[in-house]
Short mmCIF file of C-alpha atoms and ligand atoms in Angstrom, two decimals:
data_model
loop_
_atom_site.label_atom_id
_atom_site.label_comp_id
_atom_site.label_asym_id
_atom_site.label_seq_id
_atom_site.Cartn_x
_atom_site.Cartn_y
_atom_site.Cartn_z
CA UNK A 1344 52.80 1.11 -31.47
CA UNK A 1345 49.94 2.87 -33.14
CA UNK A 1346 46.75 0.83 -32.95
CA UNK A 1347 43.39 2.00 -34.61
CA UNK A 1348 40.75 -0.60 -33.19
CA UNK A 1349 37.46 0.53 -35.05
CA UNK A 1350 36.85 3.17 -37.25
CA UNK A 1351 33.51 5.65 -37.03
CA UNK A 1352 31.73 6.05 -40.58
CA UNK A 1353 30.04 8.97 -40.68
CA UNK A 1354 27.18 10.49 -42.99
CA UNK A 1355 28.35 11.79 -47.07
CA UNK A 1356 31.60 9.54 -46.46
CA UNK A 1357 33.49 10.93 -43.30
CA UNK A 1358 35.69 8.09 -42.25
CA UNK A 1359 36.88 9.22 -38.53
CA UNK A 1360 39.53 7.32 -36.64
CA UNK A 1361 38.57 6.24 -33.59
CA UNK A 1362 39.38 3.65 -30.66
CA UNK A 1363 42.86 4.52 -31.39
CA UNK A 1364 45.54 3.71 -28.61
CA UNK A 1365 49.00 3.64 -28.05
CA UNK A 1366 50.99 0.68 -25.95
CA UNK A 1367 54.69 0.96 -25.16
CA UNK A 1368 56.91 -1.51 -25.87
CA UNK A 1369 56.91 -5.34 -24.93
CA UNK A 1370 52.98 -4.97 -24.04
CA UNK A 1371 53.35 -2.25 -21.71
CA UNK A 1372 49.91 -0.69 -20.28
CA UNK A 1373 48.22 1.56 -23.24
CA UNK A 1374 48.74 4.79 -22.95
CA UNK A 1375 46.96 8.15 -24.30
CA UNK A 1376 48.42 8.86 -27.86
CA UNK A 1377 50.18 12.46 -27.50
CA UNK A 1378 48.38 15.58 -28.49
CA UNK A 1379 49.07 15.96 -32.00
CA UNK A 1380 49.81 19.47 -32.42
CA UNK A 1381 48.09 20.77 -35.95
CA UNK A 1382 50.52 19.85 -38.93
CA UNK A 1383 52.24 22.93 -40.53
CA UNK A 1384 50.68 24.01 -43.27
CA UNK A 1385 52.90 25.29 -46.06
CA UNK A 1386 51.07 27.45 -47.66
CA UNK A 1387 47.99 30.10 -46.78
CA UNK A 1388 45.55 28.49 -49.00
CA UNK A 1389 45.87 24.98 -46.99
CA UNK A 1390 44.56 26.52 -43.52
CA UNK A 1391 40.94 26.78 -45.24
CA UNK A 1392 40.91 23.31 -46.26
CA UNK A 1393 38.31 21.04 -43.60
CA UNK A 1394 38.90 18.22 -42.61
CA UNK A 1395 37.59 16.07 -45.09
CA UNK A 1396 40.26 17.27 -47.80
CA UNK A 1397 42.24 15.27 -47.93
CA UNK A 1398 46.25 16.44 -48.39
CA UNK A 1399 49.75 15.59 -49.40
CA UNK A 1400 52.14 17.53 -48.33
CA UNK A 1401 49.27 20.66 -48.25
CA UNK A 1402 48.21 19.89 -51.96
CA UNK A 1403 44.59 18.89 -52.70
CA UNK A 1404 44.40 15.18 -53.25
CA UNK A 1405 40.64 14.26 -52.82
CA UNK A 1406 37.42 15.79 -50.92
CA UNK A 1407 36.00 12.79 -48.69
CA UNK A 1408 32.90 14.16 -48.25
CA UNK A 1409 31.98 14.23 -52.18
CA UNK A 1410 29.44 11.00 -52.12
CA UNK A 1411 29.36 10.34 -55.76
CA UNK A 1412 31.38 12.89 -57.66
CA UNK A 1413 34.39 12.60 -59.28
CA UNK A 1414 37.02 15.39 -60.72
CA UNK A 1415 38.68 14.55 -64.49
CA UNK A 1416 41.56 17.04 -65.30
CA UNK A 1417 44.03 17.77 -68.19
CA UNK A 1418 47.53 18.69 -67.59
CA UNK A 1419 50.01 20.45 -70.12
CA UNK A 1420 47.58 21.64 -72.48
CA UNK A 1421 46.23 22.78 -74.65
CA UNK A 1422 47.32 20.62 -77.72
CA UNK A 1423 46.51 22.59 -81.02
CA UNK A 1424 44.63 18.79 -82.34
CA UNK A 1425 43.89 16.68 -79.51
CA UNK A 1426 42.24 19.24 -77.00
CA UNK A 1427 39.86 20.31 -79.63
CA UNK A 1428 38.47 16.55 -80.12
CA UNK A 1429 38.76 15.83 -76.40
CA UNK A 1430 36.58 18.92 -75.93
CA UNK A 1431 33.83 17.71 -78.86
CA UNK A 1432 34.07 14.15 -76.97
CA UNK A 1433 33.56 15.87 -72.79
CA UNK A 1434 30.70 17.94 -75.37
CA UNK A 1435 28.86 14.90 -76.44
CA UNK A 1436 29.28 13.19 -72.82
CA UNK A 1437 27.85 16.52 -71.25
CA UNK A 1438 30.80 16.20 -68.88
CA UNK A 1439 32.95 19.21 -67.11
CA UNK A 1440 36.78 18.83 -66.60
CA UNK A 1441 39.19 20.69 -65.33
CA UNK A 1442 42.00 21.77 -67.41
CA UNK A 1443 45.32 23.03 -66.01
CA UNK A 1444 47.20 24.99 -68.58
CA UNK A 1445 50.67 26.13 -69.68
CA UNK A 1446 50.51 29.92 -70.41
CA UNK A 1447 52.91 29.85 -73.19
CA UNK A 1448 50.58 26.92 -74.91
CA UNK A 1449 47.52 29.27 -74.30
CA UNK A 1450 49.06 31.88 -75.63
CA UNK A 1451 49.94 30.09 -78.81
CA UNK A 1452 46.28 28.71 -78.80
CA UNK A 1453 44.03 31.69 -76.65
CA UNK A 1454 40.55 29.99 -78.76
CA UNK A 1455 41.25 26.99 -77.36
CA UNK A 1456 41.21 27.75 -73.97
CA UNK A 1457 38.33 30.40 -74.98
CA UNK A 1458 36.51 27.08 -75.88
CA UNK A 1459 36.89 25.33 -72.65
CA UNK A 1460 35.20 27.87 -70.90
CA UNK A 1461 32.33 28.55 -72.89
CA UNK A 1462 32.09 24.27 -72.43
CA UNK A 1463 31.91 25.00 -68.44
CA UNK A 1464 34.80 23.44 -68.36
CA UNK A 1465 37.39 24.48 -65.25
CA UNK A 1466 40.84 26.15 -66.01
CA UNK A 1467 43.52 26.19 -63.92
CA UNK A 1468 47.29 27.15 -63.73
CA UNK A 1469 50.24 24.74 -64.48
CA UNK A 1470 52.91 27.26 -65.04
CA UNK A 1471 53.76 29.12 -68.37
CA UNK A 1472 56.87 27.12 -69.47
CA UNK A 1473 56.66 24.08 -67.32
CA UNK A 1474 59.87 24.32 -65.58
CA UNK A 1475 60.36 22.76 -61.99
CA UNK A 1476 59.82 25.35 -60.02
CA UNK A 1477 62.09 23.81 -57.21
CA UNK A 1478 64.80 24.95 -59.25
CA UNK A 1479 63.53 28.63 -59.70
CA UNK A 1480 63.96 31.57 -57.85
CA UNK A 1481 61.02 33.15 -55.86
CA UNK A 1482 60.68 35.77 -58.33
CA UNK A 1483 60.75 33.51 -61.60
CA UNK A 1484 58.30 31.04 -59.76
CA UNK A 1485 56.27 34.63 -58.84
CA UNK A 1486 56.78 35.02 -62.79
CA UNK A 1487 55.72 31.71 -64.23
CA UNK A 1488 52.31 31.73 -62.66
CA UNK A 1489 51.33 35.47 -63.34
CA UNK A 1490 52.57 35.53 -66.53
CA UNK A 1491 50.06 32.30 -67.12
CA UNK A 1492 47.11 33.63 -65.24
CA UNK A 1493 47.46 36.73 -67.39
CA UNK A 1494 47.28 34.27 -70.39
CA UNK A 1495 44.26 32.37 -68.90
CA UNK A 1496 42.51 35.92 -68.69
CA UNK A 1497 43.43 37.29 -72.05
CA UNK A 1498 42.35 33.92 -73.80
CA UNK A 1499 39.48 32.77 -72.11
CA UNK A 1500 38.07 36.06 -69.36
CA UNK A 1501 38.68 34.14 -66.46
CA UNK A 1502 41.38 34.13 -63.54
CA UNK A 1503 42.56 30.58 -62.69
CA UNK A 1504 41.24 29.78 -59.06
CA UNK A 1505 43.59 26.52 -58.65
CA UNK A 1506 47.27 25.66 -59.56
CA UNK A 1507 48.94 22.63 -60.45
CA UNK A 1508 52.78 22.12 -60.30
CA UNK A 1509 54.84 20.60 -63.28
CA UNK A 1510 56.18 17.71 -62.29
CA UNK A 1511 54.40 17.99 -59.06
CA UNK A 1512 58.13 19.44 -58.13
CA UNK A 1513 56.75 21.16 -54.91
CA UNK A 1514 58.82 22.14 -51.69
CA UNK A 1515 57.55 24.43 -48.52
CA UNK A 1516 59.04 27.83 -50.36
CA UNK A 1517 57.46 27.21 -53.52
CA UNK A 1518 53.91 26.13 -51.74
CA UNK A 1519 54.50 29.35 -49.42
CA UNK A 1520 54.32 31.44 -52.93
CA UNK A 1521 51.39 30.40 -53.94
CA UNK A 1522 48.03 32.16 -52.87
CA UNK A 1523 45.42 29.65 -54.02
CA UNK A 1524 44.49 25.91 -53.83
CA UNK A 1525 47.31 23.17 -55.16
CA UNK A 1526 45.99 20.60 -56.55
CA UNK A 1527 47.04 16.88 -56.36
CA UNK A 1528 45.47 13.97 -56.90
CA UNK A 1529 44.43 10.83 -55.93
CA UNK A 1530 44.12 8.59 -59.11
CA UNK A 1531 46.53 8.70 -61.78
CA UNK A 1532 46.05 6.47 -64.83
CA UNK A 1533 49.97 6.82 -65.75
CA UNK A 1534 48.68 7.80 -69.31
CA UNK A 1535 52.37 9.48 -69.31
CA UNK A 1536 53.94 6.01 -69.67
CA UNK A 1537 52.63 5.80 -72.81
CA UNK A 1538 49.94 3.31 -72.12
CA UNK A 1539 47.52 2.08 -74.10
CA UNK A 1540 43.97 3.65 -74.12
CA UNK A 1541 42.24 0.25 -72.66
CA UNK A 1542 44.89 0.69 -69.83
CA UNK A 1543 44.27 3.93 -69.05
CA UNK A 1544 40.73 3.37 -68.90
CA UNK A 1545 40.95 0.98 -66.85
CA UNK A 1546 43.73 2.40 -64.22
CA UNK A 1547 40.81 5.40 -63.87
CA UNK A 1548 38.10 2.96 -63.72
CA UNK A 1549 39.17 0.65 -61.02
CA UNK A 1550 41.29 3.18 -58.36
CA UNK A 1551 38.21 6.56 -58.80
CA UNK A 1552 35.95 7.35 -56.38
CA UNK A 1553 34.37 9.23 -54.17
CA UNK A 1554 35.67 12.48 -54.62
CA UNK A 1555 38.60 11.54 -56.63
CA UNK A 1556 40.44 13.77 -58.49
CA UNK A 1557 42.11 12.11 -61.90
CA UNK A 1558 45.10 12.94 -63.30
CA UNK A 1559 45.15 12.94 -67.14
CA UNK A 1560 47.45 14.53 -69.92
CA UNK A 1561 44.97 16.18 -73.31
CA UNK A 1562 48.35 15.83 -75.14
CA UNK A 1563 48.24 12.31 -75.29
CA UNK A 1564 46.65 10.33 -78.37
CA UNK A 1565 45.90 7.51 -76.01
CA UNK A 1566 44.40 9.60 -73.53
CA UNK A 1567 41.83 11.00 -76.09
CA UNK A 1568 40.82 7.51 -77.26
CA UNK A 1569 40.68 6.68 -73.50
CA UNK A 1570 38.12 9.24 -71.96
CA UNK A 1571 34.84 8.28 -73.66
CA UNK A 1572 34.88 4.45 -72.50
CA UNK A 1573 36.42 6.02 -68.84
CA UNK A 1574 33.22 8.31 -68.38
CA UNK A 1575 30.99 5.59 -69.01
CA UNK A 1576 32.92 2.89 -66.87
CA UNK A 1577 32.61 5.94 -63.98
CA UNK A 1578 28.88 5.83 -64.65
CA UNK A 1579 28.40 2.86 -64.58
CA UNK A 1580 29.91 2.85 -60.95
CA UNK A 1581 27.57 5.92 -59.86
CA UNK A 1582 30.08 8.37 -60.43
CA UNK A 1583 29.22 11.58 -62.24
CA UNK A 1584 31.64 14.66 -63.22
CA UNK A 1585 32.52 17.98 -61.66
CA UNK A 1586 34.81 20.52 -61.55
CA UNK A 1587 37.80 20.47 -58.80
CA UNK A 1588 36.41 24.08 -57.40
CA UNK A 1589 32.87 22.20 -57.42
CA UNK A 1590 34.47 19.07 -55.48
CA UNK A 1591 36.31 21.70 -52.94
CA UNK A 1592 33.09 23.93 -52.58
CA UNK A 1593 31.03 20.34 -51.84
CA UNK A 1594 28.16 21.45 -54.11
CA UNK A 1595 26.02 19.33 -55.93
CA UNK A 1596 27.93 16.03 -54.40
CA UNK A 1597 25.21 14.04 -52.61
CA UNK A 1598 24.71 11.03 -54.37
CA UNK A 1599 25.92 7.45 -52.62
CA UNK A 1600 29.46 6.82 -51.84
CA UNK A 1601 31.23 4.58 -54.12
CA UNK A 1602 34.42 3.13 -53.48
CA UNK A 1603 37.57 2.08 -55.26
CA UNK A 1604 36.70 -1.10 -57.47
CA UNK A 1605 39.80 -3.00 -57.47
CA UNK A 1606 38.19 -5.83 -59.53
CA UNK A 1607 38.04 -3.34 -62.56
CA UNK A 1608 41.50 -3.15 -62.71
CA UNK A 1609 41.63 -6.72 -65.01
CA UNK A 1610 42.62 -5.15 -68.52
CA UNK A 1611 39.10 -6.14 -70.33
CA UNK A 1612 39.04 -5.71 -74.03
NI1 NI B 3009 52.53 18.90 -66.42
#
């Protein structure tokens, strides 16, 4: 049996396990734990993650050490109506998102994604047809996120630095074809179940925190009518907004810690 006794908080959020034994069965003596040999990897880009990233399955899912910063991103865009007022609503907020795109969508819609990054906003790649790449070969997977970066670069004069996978369909081959960050996440405010907008406010509200990364969909009417109440419910819990490359790159990030609010997950309206 695994047995953590006490845990070591460190300084900007480092949460280190510690006082950890292991006793065999039926109260046998404690003995040392094994050496834990370093977890494969999966793909390059995961052996330059520290320790503090945290992981699933080698895909970015939240930066511990990110005292007071939170990451709000966009899949499946853009959406020809709703991006646009999203965008005039992150605009009036003064807050930066990340936005990970389908290349065939940008290419239908290049000023869109133009738009996003004069905002400052982040751009990253979520395929160009949004197939599950599981079922691809290498090649087409090779395919479906060159094709988009080329998009990305026509449209908007910028190379995406970070991936996302539809569907989150991931396996070691396809991570082992990708040469950049994959990015999870930590919160998601199901705004894909066709919530309502006080719902999804509040999912994002109650679970974010320090150095969470939010998963949101711009082509969502609910999620559009969601954000503006979101960023200032994250506000008011000390949280303010930064890109995902700014939350990996641990710049700007040194406000207090702020923890998952469970008690703002009652519905309030
Ligand atoms: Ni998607």
């Amino acid at each position: 049996m695994f047995v953590c006794t006490r845990f070591l908080a460190l300084g900007l959020g480092v949460v280190i396990l510690a006082g950890c034994t292991t006793t065999g069965p039926d109260g046998a003596p404690p003995v040392d734990p094994p050496a834990v040999a370093a977890a494969p990897l999966g793909y390059a880009a995961d052996a330059a993650f520290a320790p503090w990233v945290e992981t699933n399955h080698g895909e970015v899912r939240r930066v511990a050490t990110a005292a007071g910063c939170v990451a709000l991103t966009f899949d499946d865009g853009p959406h020809p109506t709703l991006t646009p007022r999203l965008l005039a609503i992150l605009a009036a907020e003064d807050v930066r998102a990340t936005f990970f795109l389908v290349g065939q969508r940008v290419q239908a819609w290049p000023q869109i994604a133009r738009a996003m990054r004069q905002a400052g906003h982040e751009l990253g790649n979520h395929s160009w047809s949004h197939p599950q790449l599981t079922g691809l070969e290498n090649d087409a997977i090779r395919r479906e996120i060159s094709r988009t970066d080329a998009a990305i670069l026509a449209a908007a004069g910028v190379r995406p630095a970070i991936i996302r996978l539809p569907y989150d369909a991931s396996s070691a081959r396809v991570r082992s074809l990708m040469d950049r960050p994959i990015i999870f996440w930590d919160v998601d405010t199901q705004d894909w179940l066709n919530l309502r907008a006080a719902q999804i406010t509040a999912n994002a509200i109650a679970h974010a925190r320090s150095g969470s990364i939010v998963l949101m969909h711009d082509i969502h009417p609910s999620t559009i009518t969601a954000i503006r109440p979101m960023i200032q419910g994250l506000r008011a819990r000390g949280l303010r907004f930064v890109t995902v490359s700014e939350l990996l790159s641990g710049q700007a990030c040194d406000g207090p810690t702020v923890a998952a609010s469970p008690r703002h997950a009652t519905l309030q309206e």
